[in-house]
Amino acid sequence: MRARHTLALAFALTALTAGCTQKTPEPKEAGNGGTPSVSQPPTWEGKGDEEAAMKRATRALNAVEPEGASREDSGTATLAHGLDRSFMVKGDRPYTFDIACQAAAPQTVALILERGDAESEWVVECGDREADQFNIPAGAPFTVTVTPAKRDTDGLILWRLNTVAPEDVQDCDDDIKGCGN
């Protein structure tokens, strides 16, 4: 009888302690078949995320567009490819170059405006509710460069080139040359 009691006690202790052990979780598999890595940038979870980002960027551009603006050009680029484009700005009305970006994670991009020997560099924060707007006087062509982000960075850039009335130009008349005192 003593052996049965000891055997029963051993089974009860085993059952009780089995519930107390912790199992170490295995790393989950990443979408590309590997394990997740801190070095991999966050990504969008499908087409819906990209469409939502496009809508947010469009709202940011609309938020800064003056009522009397006339669209001359517009486009979209990915953060991974960046932007390198020259624009003709003819006539006598001033222009604005408006840019908005959205990304899967907090991101900034470097924007360079160039015309002749003049160059200015700006930092554009992705996800802002209002697009960044740069004043460009009519005249010689100018170039916009957005430095590409890391190759696997999910994000997009929307931009517009508008002509505006002179009274719609805010702050500096020429964001390429800059405005001194």
CSV table of N, CA, C and O in Angstrom, one decimal, residues 63-129:
chain,number,residue,atom,x,y,z
A,63,ALA,N,-4.1,70.6,-48.7
A,63,ALA,CA,-4.1,71.5,-47.5
A,63,ALA,C,-3.3,72.8,-47.8
A,63,ALA,O,-3.6,73.8,-47.2
A,64,VAL,N,-2.3,72.7,-48.6
A,64,VAL,CA,-1.5,73.9,-48.9
A,64,VAL,C,-1.7,74.5,-50.2
A,64,VAL,O,-1.1,75.6,-50.5
A,65,GLU,N,-2.6,74.0,-51.0
A,65,GLU,CA,-2.8,74.5,-52.4
A,65,GLU,C,-3.7,75.8,-52.3
A,65,GLU,O,-4.8,75.7,-51.8
A,66,PRO,N,-3.1,76.9,-52.8
A,66,PRO,CA,-4.0,78.1,-52.8
A,66,PRO,C,-5.2,78.0,-53.7
A,66,PRO,O,-5.2,77.2,-54.7
A,67,GLU,N,-6.2,78.7,-53.4
A,67,GLU,CA,-7.5,78.6,-54.2
A,67,GLU,C,-7.3,78.9,-55.7
A,67,GLU,O,-7.9,78.2,-56.5
A,68,GLY,N,-6.5,79.8,-56.0
A,68,GLY,CA,-6.3,80.2,-57.4
A,68,GLY,C,-5.2,79.5,-58.1
A,68,GLY,O,-4.8,79.9,-59.2
A,69,ALA,N,-4.6,78.4,-57.5
A,69,ALA,CA,-3.5,77.7,-58.1
A,69,ALA,C,-3.9,77.0,-59.4
A,69,ALA,O,-5.1,76.6,-59.5
A,70,SER,N,-3.0,76.9,-60.3
A,70,SER,CA,-3.2,76.2,-61.6
A,70,SER,C,-2.2,75.1,-61.7
A,70,SER,O,-1.0,75.4,-61.7
A,71,ARG,N,-2.6,73.9,-61.8
A,71,ARG,CA,-1.7,72.7,-61.8
A,71,ARG,C,-1.0,72.7,-63.1
A,71,ARG,O,-1.6,72.7,-64.2
A,72,GLU,N,0.3,72.7,-63.1
A,72,GLU,CA,1.2,72.6,-64.3
A,72,GLU,C,1.7,71.1,-64.5
A,72,GLU,O,1.9,70.7,-65.6
A,73,ASP,N,1.9,70.4,-63.3
A,73,ASP,CA,2.5,69.1,-63.4
A,73,ASP,C,2.3,68.4,-62.1
A,73,ASP,O,2.1,69.1,-61.0
A,74,SER,N,2.3,67.1,-62.0
A,74,SER,CA,2.2,66.4,-60.8
A,74,SER,C,2.7,65.0,-61.0
A,74,SER,O,2.8,64.5,-62.2
A,75,GLY,N,3.0,64.3,-59.9
A,75,GLY,CA,3.5,62.9,-60.1
A,75,GLY,C,3.6,62.2,-58.8
A,75,GLY,O,3.4,62.8,-57.7
A,76,THR,N,4.0,61.0,-58.9
A,76,THR,CA,4.3,60.1,-57.7
A,76,THR,C,5.6,59.4,-57.9
A,76,THR,O,5.9,59.0,-59.0
A,77,ALA,N,6.3,59.1,-56.8
A,77,ALA,CA,7.5,58.3,-56.9
A,77,ALA,C,7.6,57.5,-55.6
A,77,ALA,O,6.9,57.8,-54.6
A,78,THR,N,8.3,56.4,-55.6
A,78,THR,CA,8.5,55.6,-54.4
A,78,THR,C,9.7,56.2,-53.6
A,78,THR,O,10.6,56.8,-54.2
A,79,LEU,N,9.7,56.0,-52.3
A,79,LEU,CA,10.8,56.5,-51.5
A,79,LEU,C,12.1,55.7,-51.9
A,79,LEU,O,13.2,56.3,-51.8
A,80,ALA,N,12.0,54.5,-52.2
A,80,ALA,CA,13.1,53.7,-52.6
A,80,ALA,C,13.8,54.2,-53.9
A,80,ALA,O,15.0,54.1,-54.0
A,81,HIS,N,13.0,54.8,-54.8
A,81,HIS,CA,13.6,55.3,-56.0
A,81,HIS,C,13.9,56.8,-55.9
A,81,HIS,O,14.7,57.3,-56.7
A,82,GLY,N,13.3,57.5,-55.0
A,82,GLY,CA,13.5,58.9,-54.9
A,82,GLY,C,13.0,59.7,-56.1
A,82,GLY,O,12.1,59.2,-56.9
A,83,LEU,N,13.5,60.9,-56.3
A,83,LEU,CA,13.0,61.7,-57.4
A,83,LEU,C,14.2,62.5,-58.0
A,83,LEU,O,15.0,63.1,-57.2
A,84,ASP,N,14.3,62.6,-59.3
A,84,ASP,CA,15.3,63.5,-59.9
A,84,ASP,C,14.7,64.0,-61.2
A,84,ASP,O,14.6,63.3,-62.2
A,85,ARG,N,14.2,65.2,-61.2
A,85,ARG,CA,13.4,65.7,-62.3
A,85,ARG,C,13.6,67.2,-62.5
A,85,ARG,O,13.7,68.0,-61.5
A,86,SER,N,13.7,67.7,-63.7
A,86,SER,CA,13.8,69.1,-64.0
A,86,SER,C,12.5,69.6,-64.5
A,86,SER,O,11.7,68.9,-65.1
A,87,PHE,N,12.2,70.9,-64.2
A,87,PHE,CA,10.9,71.5,-64.5
A,87,PHE,C,11.1,72.8,-65.3
A,87,PHE,O,12.0,73.6,-64.9
A,88,MET,N,10.3,73.0,-66.3
A,88,MET,CA,10.3,74.3,-67.0
A,88,MET,C,9.3,75.2,-66.2
A,88,MET,O,8.2,74.8,-65.9
A,89,VAL,N,9.7,76.4,-66.0
A,89,VAL,CA,8.8,77.4,-65.3
A,89,VAL,C,8.8,78.7,-66.1
A,89,VAL,O,9.5,79.6,-65.7
A,90,LYS,N,8.0,78.7,-67.1
A,90,LYS,CA,7.9,79.9,-68.0
A,90,LYS,C,6.8,80.8,-67.5
A,90,LYS,O,6.0,80.5,-66.7
A,91,GLY,N,6.8,82.0,-68.2
A,91,GLY,CA,5.7,82.9,-67.9
A,91,GLY,C,6.1,83.9,-66.8
A,91,GLY,O,7.3,84.1,-66.5
A,92,ASP,N,5.1,84.6,-66.3
A,92,ASP,CA,5.4,85.7,-65.3
A,92,ASP,C,4.8,85.4,-64.0
A,92,ASP,O,5.0,86.1,-63.0
A,93,ARG,N,4.0,84.3,-63.8
A,93,ARG,CA,3.5,84.0,-62.5
A,93,ARG,C,4.4,83.1,-61.7
A,93,ARG,O,5.2,82.3,-62.3
A,94,PRO,N,4.5,83.3,-60.4
A,94,PRO,CA,5.3,82.4,-59.6
A,94,PRO,C,4.8,81.0,-59.5
A,94,PRO,O,3.6,80.8,-59.8
A,95,TYR,N,5.6,80.1,-59.1
A,95,TYR,CA,5.3,78.7,-59.0
A,95,TYR,C,5.4,78.3,-57.5
A,95,TYR,O,6.2,78.9,-56.8
A,96,THR,N,4.7,77.2,-57.2
A,96,THR,CA,5.1,76.5,-56.0
A,96,THR,C,5.3,75.0,-56.3
A,96,THR,O,4.7,74.4,-57.2
A,97,PHE,N,6.3,74.4,-55.7
A,97,PHE,CA,6.6,73.0,-55.8
A,97,PHE,C,6.1,72.4,-54.4
A,97,PHE,O,6.7,72.8,-53.4
A,98,ASP,N,5.1,71.6,-54.4
A,98,ASP,CA,4.5,71.1,-53.2
A,98,ASP,C,4.9,69.6,-53.1
A,98,ASP,O,4.7,68.9,-54.2
A,99,ILE,N,5.3,69.1,-52.0
A,99,ILE,CA,5.7,67.7,-51.8
A,99,ILE,C,5.2,67.1,-50.5
A,99,ILE,O,5.2,67.8,-49.5
A,100,ALA,N,4.7,65.9,-50.6
A,100,ALA,CA,4.2,65.2,-49.4
A,100,ALA,C,4.7,63.7,-49.5
A,100,ALA,O,4.8,63.2,-50.6
A,101,CYS,N,5.1,63.2,-48.4
A,101,CYS,CA,5.5,61.7,-48.5
A,101,CYS,C,4.8,61.0,-47.3
A,101,CYS,O,4.5,61.6,-46.3
A,102,GLN,N,4.7,59.7,-47.5
A,102,GLN,CA,4.1,58.8,-46.6
A,102,GLN,C,5.0,57.6,-46.5
A,102,GLN,O,5.5,57.1,-47.6
A,103,ALA,N,5.1,57.0,-45.4
A,103,ALA,CA,6.0,55.8,-45.2
A,103,ALA,C,5.4,54.8,-44.2
A,103,ALA,O,4.5,55.2,-43.4
A,104,ALA,N,5.8,53.6,-44.2
A,104,ALA,CA,5.4,52.6,-43.3
A,104,ALA,C,5.8,52.8,-41.9
A,104,ALA,O,5.3,52.4,-40.9
A,105,ALA,N,6.9,53.6,-41.7
A,105,ALA,CA,7.5,54.0,-40.4
A,105,ALA,C,7.9,55.4,-40.5
A,105,ALA,O,8.0,56.0,-41.6
A,106,PRO,N,8.2,56.0,-39.3
A,106,PRO,CA,8.7,57.4,-39.4
A,106,PRO,C,9.9,57.6,-40.3
A,106,PRO,O,10.8,56.7,-40.3
A,107,GLN,N,9.9,58.6,-41.1
A,107,GLN,CA,10.9,58.7,-42.2
A,107,GLN,C,11.0,60.2,-42.6
A,107,GLN,O,10.0,61.0,-42.6
A,108,THR,N,12.2,60.6,-42.9
A,108,THR,CA,12.5,61.9,-43.4
A,108,THR,C,13.2,61.7,-44.7
A,108,THR,O,13.9,60.7,-44.9
A,109,VAL,N,13.1,62.7,-45.7
A,109,VAL,CA,13.8,62.6,-46.9
A,109,VAL,C,14.5,63.9,-47.2
A,109,VAL,O,14.0,65.0,-46.7
A,110,ALA,N,15.6,63.8,-47.8
A,110,ALA,CA,16.4,65.0,-48.2
A,110,ALA,C,15.9,65.5,-49.6
A,110,ALA,O,15.9,64.7,-50.5
A,111,LEU,N,15.6,66.8,-49.7
A,111,LEU,CA,15.1,67.4,-50.9
A,111,LEU,C,16.1,68.5,-51.3
A,111,LEU,O,16.4,69.3,-50.5
A,112,ILE,N,16.5,68.4,-52.5
A,112,ILE,CA,17.5,69.4,-53.1
A,112,ILE,C,16.8,70.2,-54.2
A,112,ILE,O,16.3,69.5,-55.2
A,113,LEU,N,16.8,71.5,-54.2
A,113,LEU,CA,16.3,72.3,-55.2
A,113,LEU,C,17.5,73.0,-55.9
A,113,LEU,O,18.3,73.6,-55.2
A,114,GLU,N,17.6,72.9,-57.2
A,114,GLU,CA,18.8,73.5,-57.9
A,114,GLU,C,18.3,74.3,-59.1
A,114,GLU,O,17.4,73.9,-59.8
A,115,ARG,N,19.0,75.5,-59.3
A,115,ARG,CA,18.8,76.3,-60.5
A,115,ARG,C,20.1,77.0,-60.8
A,115,ARG,O,20.5,77.8,-59.9
A,116,GLY,N,20.7,76.7,-61.9
A,116,GLY,CA,22.0,77.3,-62.2
A,116,GLY,C,23.0,77.0,-61.1
A,116,GLY,O,23.2,75.8,-60.7
A,117,ASP,N,23.7,78.0,-60.5
A,117,ASP,CA,24.6,77.8,-59.4
A,117,ASP,C,24.0,77.8,-58.1
A,117,ASP,O,24.6,77.5,-57.1
A,118,ALA,N,22.7,78.1,-58.0
A,118,ALA,CA,22.0,78.1,-56.7
A,118,ALA,C,21.5,76.7,-56.3
A,118,ALA,O,21.0,76.0,-57.2
A,119,GLU,N,21.6,76.4,-55.1
A,119,GLU,CA,21.1,75.1,-54.6
A,119,GLU,C,20.7,75.3,-53.1
A,119,GLU,O,21.3,76.0,-52.3
A,120,SER,N,19.6,74.6,-52.8
A,120,SER,CA,19.2,74.6,-51.4
A,120,SER,C,18.7,73.2,-51.0
A,120,SER,O,18.2,72.5,-51.8
A,121,GLU,N,19.0,72.9,-49.8
A,121,GLU,CA,18.6,71.5,-49.3
A,121,GLU,C,17.6,71.6,-48.1
A,121,GLU,O,17.8,72.5,-47.3
A,122,TRP,N,16.7,70.8,-48.2
A,122,TRP,CA,15.6,70.8,-47.2
A,122,TRP,C,15.3,69.4,-46.7
A,122,TRP,O,15.6,68.4,-47.4
A,123,VAL,N,14.7,69.3,-45.5
A,123,VAL,CA,14.3,68.0,-44.9
A,123,VAL,C,12.8,68.0,-44.9
A,123,VAL,O,12.2,68.9,-44.4
A,124,VAL,N,12.3,66.9,-45.5
A,124,VAL,CA,10.8,66.7,-45.6
A,124,VAL,C,10.4,65.6,-44.7
A,124,VAL,O,11.0,64.5,-44.8
A,125,GLU,N,9.5,65.8,-43.8
A,125,GLU,CA,9.1,64.8,-42.8
A,125,GLU,C,7.9,64.1,-43.4
A,125,GLU,O,6.9,64.7,-43.8
A,126,CYS,N,8.0,62.8,-43.5
A,126,CYS,CA,6.9,62.0,-44.1
A,126,CYS,C,5.8,61.9,-43.0
A,126,CYS,O,6.0,61.8,-41.8
A,127,GLY,N,4.5,61.9,-43.5
A,127,GLY,CA,3.4,61.8,-42.6
A,127,GLY,C,2.8,63.1,-42.1
A,127,GLY,O,1.8,63.1,-41.4
A,128,ASP,N,3.4,64.2,-42.5
A,128,ASP,CA,2.8,65.5,-42.1
A,128,ASP,C,1.4,65.7,-42.7
A,128,ASP,O,1.1,65.2,-43.8
A,129,ARG,N,0.6,66.4,-42.0
A,129,ARG,CA,-0.8,66.7,-42.4
A,129,ARG,C,-0.8,67.8,-43.5
A,129,ARG,O,-1.8,67.9,-44.2
